[in-house]
Amino acid sequence: MLDLLTSGLHGWGPQLLSGTAMTIAVALSSFLLGLAFGAAGAAAKLSDSLLLRGLAELYTTAVRGVPELLVIYLLFFGGSGMIMAVAGVFGYGGLIELNAFSIGVAAVGLISGAYSTEVIRGAVKSVPYGQIEAARACGMGRWRILRRVLVPQTLRFALPGLGNVWQLTLKDTALISVTALAEIMRVAHTAAGSTRQSFLFYSVAALLYLALTTVSTTAFQRAERYASRGVRRA
Amino acid sequence: MNWTLMWDSLPRLLAALPLTLQLVTLALAFGAVLAFATALLRLSGNRVAVALTSAYSFVFRGTPLLVQIFLIYYGLSQIEFIRDSFLWPVLSQPMWCAILALALNTGAYTAEILRGAIETVPQGQVEAARACGMSRLRVFRRIVLPVAIRQMLPAYGNEVILMVKASSLASTITMMEITGVARRMIAQTFAVFEIFIVAGILYLLINFIATRLIKHAEWRMTPHLRARA
């Protein structure tokens, strides 16, 4: 097996493996960043403030309606400029260069967050309002209700939707290869270019992605089963 | 914000709009045929057909579209007998490779949507149609398919939007559609935001119109849900 990895694939096995690790790292980081954006977005969408609702609506509509590749180009070409402009406001005039990893995570996280926003908003709304009233009647404060009643149930309701978002995020990381970050797609592209074995290397890339999506599907199924262990089934 | 630059970039981006629309419509058309065939084979109960269509859907839904595009554009051109075959005039062109990849991708997703919709058609309606003496084919054509298509429209609307966005990946294999042109103009002018906003608005407009069209089709197909005058 190890022999095949080093001598087979024209010696590109190790790079492909580290590419897979990079894909997983980018996907996990952007999914978590997306969850943070999603929680903030859902809170904004459910808030009483018209401004916050409008901003969140703009965020989800724009990001979900514009191609992922365009968002990645925006951050790839304009990300450093944006950060420098913000730093300039705080009086820092130096040059700031973002690496491909943080740009990739920011871009995919932004996209993932727009989808997570909708999933989390839907999940929060499916917690019966009576339960919140009951908790309030028991004398719980806002934060305690959030922590004890709202969040645990929201997590359970959101899990299937978040599973879909994870699959999207995982597949969107392939687009980061345009920024030359050495994830699966980039390594496959380089290997295909140098060995002239495009079919072989893109097939290997496809298999690696299939393995990742299959494993994560099973993981999410397990998580769903675990999260709904206290729910009665008909 | 450079307004003149934004205004000047509009004609060039608009000139790329027909190519984007062409990619999307052709991919959706071929994808629909593919989805229809796949869904029928999937529901046929034939074990070989079910295994084949499941594999198709698993592979194309489990891998990124970019891999599929590269596999078709770079990968297939490397195989000897494809270069010698009658398929080569088609597969040597990036346009057809992009359309093929997009169609295969949307076909896999749409097949699942259609299959789900067909399975939700109430059994009672099928039995009633059978009792009226309709043949299986006629039941399918007159009862099952119209109800299923109506049922699948909202989900299909999402798929159309995904395809509009996915067409941007054609720019990675030299197609100069909206994203390709936008990328080139960003590299030339460094006006990242201006061009992003113009290109983004174009995509949002396409998606808005597509959503309206689907909504209209849904409205046309559900006269029984409208309030009677």
XYZ file of C-alpha atoms in Angstrom, chain A residues 61-71 73-79 81-82 111 115 167-168 170-172 174-175 177-178 185 189 196-203 205-207 209-210 213-214, chain B residues 58-68 70-71 74-79 109 161-162 164-166 168-172 178-180 182-183 186-187 190 192-193 195-196 199-201 203-204 207:
96
model
C -29.321 36.742 -1.216
C -26.100 38.090 -2.690
C -23.825 35.244 -1.642
C -26.267 32.508 -2.614
C -27.055 34.148 -5.956
C -23.527 34.919 -7.136
C -21.164 32.166 -8.375
C -18.753 30.832 -5.742
C -15.854 31.396 -8.111
C -16.648 35.112 -8.290
C -16.674 35.391 -4.481
C -11.863 36.031 -6.979
C -13.205 38.971 -4.962
C -11.346 37.883 -1.850
C -8.293 36.616 -3.731
C -7.700 39.859 -5.613
C -9.350 42.266 -3.194
C -8.942 40.638 0.224
C -6.851 45.591 0.003
C -9.916 45.273 2.212
C -20.418 31.103 1.171
C -26.405 28.608 3.581
C -21.157 18.583 1.628
C -21.448 21.861 -0.294
C -16.378 20.294 1.049
C -17.006 20.459 -2.683
C -16.545 24.230 -2.809
C -12.053 22.466 -4.879
C -12.555 25.988 -6.260
C -7.350 25.597 -6.285
C -7.522 28.723 -8.483
C -7.495 19.699 -6.979
C -3.704 19.656 -11.704
C 0.635 14.234 -18.919
C -1.626 11.719 -17.165
C -4.684 13.958 -16.751
C -7.213 11.139 -16.763
C -5.399 9.213 -14.047
C -4.892 12.146 -11.691
C -8.329 13.690 -12.029
C -9.840 10.245 -11.464
C -8.935 13.334 -7.219
C -12.547 12.313 -7.853
C -12.052 9.138 -5.789
C -13.522 13.494 -2.900
C -15.914 10.523 -3.083
C -18.150 12.768 1.042
C -19.008 9.143 1.815
C -23.350 8.750 -6.309
C -20.332 9.747 -8.375
C -21.689 12.976 -9.813
C -23.237 14.195 -6.573
C -20.249 13.193 -4.466
C -17.496 14.964 -6.383
C -16.957 18.667 -7.085
C -18.093 19.907 -10.475
C -14.595 21.246 -11.134
C -13.208 17.683 -11.039
C -15.878 16.566 -13.484
C -11.347 18.771 -15.758
C -11.835 15.030 -16.096
C -8.285 17.276 -19.915
C -8.815 13.619 -19.036
C -10.819 12.345 -21.984
C -8.626 14.064 -24.548
C -5.744 11.937 -23.336
C -7.384 8.635 -24.184
C -29.342 15.998 -9.043
C -29.989 28.678 -9.751
C -27.187 26.237 -8.924
C -26.488 29.425 -13.389
C -23.788 29.656 -10.736
C -22.070 26.484 -11.887
C -19.053 30.125 -14.058
C -16.740 27.108 -13.783
C -16.617 26.966 -17.582
C -14.226 29.897 -17.285
C -11.607 27.503 -15.911
C -19.377 36.398 -17.446
C -16.976 35.146 -14.753
C -14.180 34.598 -17.281
C -14.788 39.522 -15.071
C -11.603 37.731 -14.049
C -9.981 42.398 -12.748
C -6.470 41.343 -13.775
C -7.311 45.872 -10.505
C -11.854 44.247 -7.984
C -14.950 45.630 -6.274
C -16.237 44.545 -11.521
C -17.380 42.109 -8.853
C -20.852 40.853 -12.593
C -22.610 39.892 -9.353
C -25.636 42.016 -10.223
C -25.919 36.921 -11.989
C -28.469 38.056 -9.425
C -31.333 34.174 -11.006
